[in-house]
mmCIF file of C-alpha atoms in Angstrom:
data_model
loop_
_atom_site.group_PDB
_atom_site.id
_atom_site.type_symbol
_atom_site.label_atom_id
_atom_site.label_comp_id
_atom_site.label_asym_id
_atom_site.label_seq_id
_atom_site.Cartn_x
_atom_site.Cartn_y
_atom_site.Cartn_z
ATOM 1 C CA MET A 627 113.386 98.739 89.918
ATOM 2 C CA GLN A 628 114.002 101.941 88.028
ATOM 3 C CA ILE A 629 115.366 104.880 90.051
ATOM 4 C CA GLN A 630 114.958 108.452 88.829
ATOM 5 C CA VAL A 631 116.807 111.288 90.597
ATOM 6 C CA ASN A 632 115.678 114.923 90.310
ATOM 7 C CA SER A 633 117.131 117.999 92.001
ATOM 8 C CA ASP A 634 116.289 121.702 92.142
ATOM 9 C CA ASN A 635 118.528 124.536 90.940
ATOM 10 C CA HIS A 636 120.232 124.954 94.317
ATOM 11 C CA ILE A 637 121.576 121.407 94.462
ATOM 12 C CA GLN A 638 124.513 120.557 92.262
ATOM 13 C CA GLY A 639 123.310 117.399 90.541
ATOM 14 C CA ASN A 640 126.241 115.348 89.312
ATOM 15 C CA ILE A 641 126.931 111.750 88.383
ATOM 16 C CA ARG A 642 128.561 110.929 91.713
ATOM 17 C CA LEU A 643 125.560 112.225 93.696
ATOM 18 C CA GLU A 644 123.141 110.358 91.419
ATOM 19 C CA GLN A 645 125.118 107.109 91.759
ATOM 20 C CA TRP A 646 125.229 107.483 95.552
ATOM 21 C CA VAL A 647 121.463 108.102 95.686
ATOM 22 C CA ARG A 648 120.821 105.066 93.461
ATOM 23 C CA SER A 649 123.032 102.779 95.544
ATOM 24 C CA THR A 650 121.416 104.006 98.795
ATOM 25 C CA VAL A 651 117.911 103.401 97.450
ATOM 26 C CA GLU A 652 118.827 100.027 95.922
ATOM 27 C CA SER A 653 120.484 98.724 99.078
ATOM 28 C CA THR A 654 117.730 99.977 101.394
ATOM 29 C CA LEU A 655 114.830 98.748 99.251
ATOM 30 C CA GLU A 656 116.364 95.666 97.618
ATOM 31 C CA ARG A 657 113.815 93.281 99.151
ATOM 32 C CA PHE A 658 111.038 95.155 97.305
ATOM 33 C CA ASP A 659 112.836 95.001 93.950
ATOM 34 C CA ASP A 660 110.259 92.671 92.363
ATOM 35 C CA GLY A 661 107.224 94.560 93.672
ATOM 36 C CA VAL A 662 108.223 98.169 92.936
ATOM 37 C CA THR A 663 108.516 99.369 89.343
ATOM 38 C CA ARG A 664 110.030 102.792 89.978
ATOM 39 C CA VAL A 665 111.303 105.090 92.716
ATOM 40 C CA GLU A 666 111.447 108.823 92.070
ATOM 41 C CA VAL A 667 113.794 110.851 94.253
ATOM 42 C CA HIS A 668 113.376 114.630 94.507
ATOM 43 C CA LEU A 669 116.172 116.605 96.206
ATOM 44 C CA ARG A 670 115.648 120.192 97.277
ATOM 45 C CA ASP A 671 117.429 122.883 99.250
ATOM 46 C CA GLU A 672 114.528 124.753 100.806
ATOM 47 C CA ASN A 673 116.506 127.867 101.742
ATOM 48 C CA GLY A 674 118.380 128.135 98.477
ATOM 49 C CA ASP A 675 121.749 129.817 98.930
ATOM 50 C CA LYS A 676 121.080 130.674 102.596
ATOM 51 C CA ALA A 677 122.226 128.259 105.266
ATOM 52 C CA GLY A 678 119.743 126.924 107.774
ATOM 53 C CA PRO A 679 118.944 123.944 109.947
ATOM 54 C CA HIS A 680 117.061 121.096 108.298
ATOM 55 C CA ASP A 681 116.855 122.892 104.985
ATOM 56 C CA LYS A 682 117.737 119.888 102.810
ATOM 57 C CA ARG A 683 114.692 117.886 101.760
ATOM 58 C CA CYS A 684 114.426 114.514 100.077
ATOM 59 C CA GLN A 685 111.110 113.204 98.827
ATOM 60 C CA MET A 686 110.890 109.617 97.583
ATOM 61 C CA GLU A 687 107.945 108.142 95.768
ATOM 62 C CA ALA A 688 107.732 104.381 95.196
ATOM 63 C CA ARG A 689 105.364 102.857 92.682
ATOM 64 C CA PRO A 690 104.290 99.350 93.696
ATOM 65 C CA LYS A 691 103.045 97.258 90.756
ATOM 66 C CA GLY A 692 99.302 97.697 90.320
ATOM 67 C CA HIS A 693 98.882 100.095 93.268
ATOM 68 C CA HIS A 694 98.936 103.804 94.048
ATOM 69 C CA PRO A 695 102.321 105.473 94.689
ATOM 70 C CA ILE A 696 103.696 105.702 98.223
ATOM 71 C CA SER A 697 105.489 108.942 99.078
ATOM 72 C CA VAL A 698 107.675 109.993 102.017
ATOM 73 C CA THR A 699 109.677 113.125 102.831
ATOM 74 C CA HIS A 700 112.626 113.681 105.140
ATOM 75 C CA LYS A 701 114.310 116.979 106.036
ATOM 76 C CA ALA A 702 117.792 117.199 107.528
ATOM 77 C CA ALA A 703 120.839 119.427 107.884
ATOM 78 C CA SER A 704 122.726 117.626 105.105
ATOM 79 C CA LEU A 705 121.686 116.116 101.814
ATOM 80 C CA GLU A 706 123.138 112.725 102.797
ATOM 81 C CA GLN A 707 121.069 112.626 106.009
ATOM 82 C CA ALA A 708 117.936 113.651 104.124
ATOM 83 C CA ILE A 709 118.428 110.904 101.524
ATOM 84 C CA GLU A 710 119.208 108.193 104.073
ATOM 85 C CA GLY A 711 116.281 109.275 106.270
ATOM 86 C CA ALA A 712 113.851 109.237 103.339
ATOM 87 C CA ALA A 713 115.102 105.812 102.217
ATOM 88 C CA LEU A 714 114.520 104.390 105.719
ATOM 89 C CA LYS A 715 111.046 105.973 105.892
ATOM 90 C CA LEU A 716 110.170 104.544 102.477
ATOM 91 C CA ASN A 717 111.390 101.108 103.571
ATOM 92 C CA LYS A 718 109.076 101.255 106.609
ATOM 93 C CA ALA A 719 106.159 102.520 104.506
ATOM 94 C CA LEU A 720 106.597 99.663 102.008
ATOM 95 C CA GLU A 721 106.871 97.103 104.835
ATOM 96 C CA HIS A 722 103.605 98.427 106.245
ATOM 97 C CA PHE A 723 101.926 98.470 102.818
ATOM 98 C CA TYR A 724 102.911 94.908 101.914
ATOM 99 C CA GLY A 725 102.066 93.700 105.429
ATOM 100 C CA LYS A 726 98.525 95.052 105.103
ATOM 101 C CA LEU A 727 98.263 93.518 101.636
ATOM 102 C CA ARG A 728 99.338 90.087 102.958
ATOM 103 C CA SER A 729 96.838 90.186 105.831
ATOM 104 C CA LYS A 730 94.037 91.182 103.421
ATOM 105 C CA ARG A 731 94.922 88.201 101.228
ATOM 106 C CA ALA A 732 94.940 85.893 104.248
ATOM 107 C CA VAL A 733 91.473 87.076 105.323
ATOM 108 C CA THR A 734 90.180 86.670 101.766
ATOM 109 C CA GLN A 735 91.601 83.130 101.579
ATOM 110 C CA GLN A 736 89.920 82.253 104.888
ATOM 111 C CA GLU A 737 86.603 83.599 103.607
ATOM 112 C CA ILE A 738 86.952 81.561 100.417
ATOM 113 C CA SER A 739 87.756 78.425 102.414
ATOM 114 C CA ALA A 740 84.754 79.006 104.690
ATOM 115 C CA ASN A 741 82.471 79.528 101.675
ATOM 116 C CA ASP A 742 83.845 76.391 100.011
ATOM 117 C CA ALA A 743 83.148 74.365 103.160
ATOM 118 C CA LEU A 744 79.564 75.672 103.290
ATOM 119 C CA LEU A 745 79.004 74.872 99.615
ATOM 120 C CA GLN A 746 80.434 71.389 100.060
ATOM 121 C CA GLU A 747 78.229 70.790 103.109
ATOM 122 C CA GLU A 748 75.171 71.993 101.186
ATOM 123 C CA PHE A 749 76.049 69.758 98.241
ATOM 124 C CA LEU A 750 76.479 66.695 100.456
ATOM 125 C CA GLU A 751 73.123 67.361 102.163
ATOM 126 C CA ARG A 752 71.373 67.428 98.783
ATOM 127 C CA LEU A 753 72.982 64.136 97.792
ATOM 128 C CA GLY A 754 72.051 62.352 100.982
#
């Protein structure tokens, strides 16, 4: 899984911050490593130089293989809280997405099995 970190002009982007973001995303989403090609992380200070509650925003966008991107946003008082909150939200969103995908596959498999049974029954009737 490729992780891309972007920040606005008001957030001091440095190697240490980028490494921390990468390790947070990797550890939180490691079970989806094979299914997600890329995660884009966008960090923003919504009030710029002014202080304010919940003015740090982290948006994460995951790109599951062969599917539309899934995006979440979390605002918090600190950048660390915003990043951790967004990572947890993205984890939940991916769990939900893959859960729905698995249940769709299960229903499709049941339909195929039912159709196969009907075809087999029809075939046996024609033979007999």
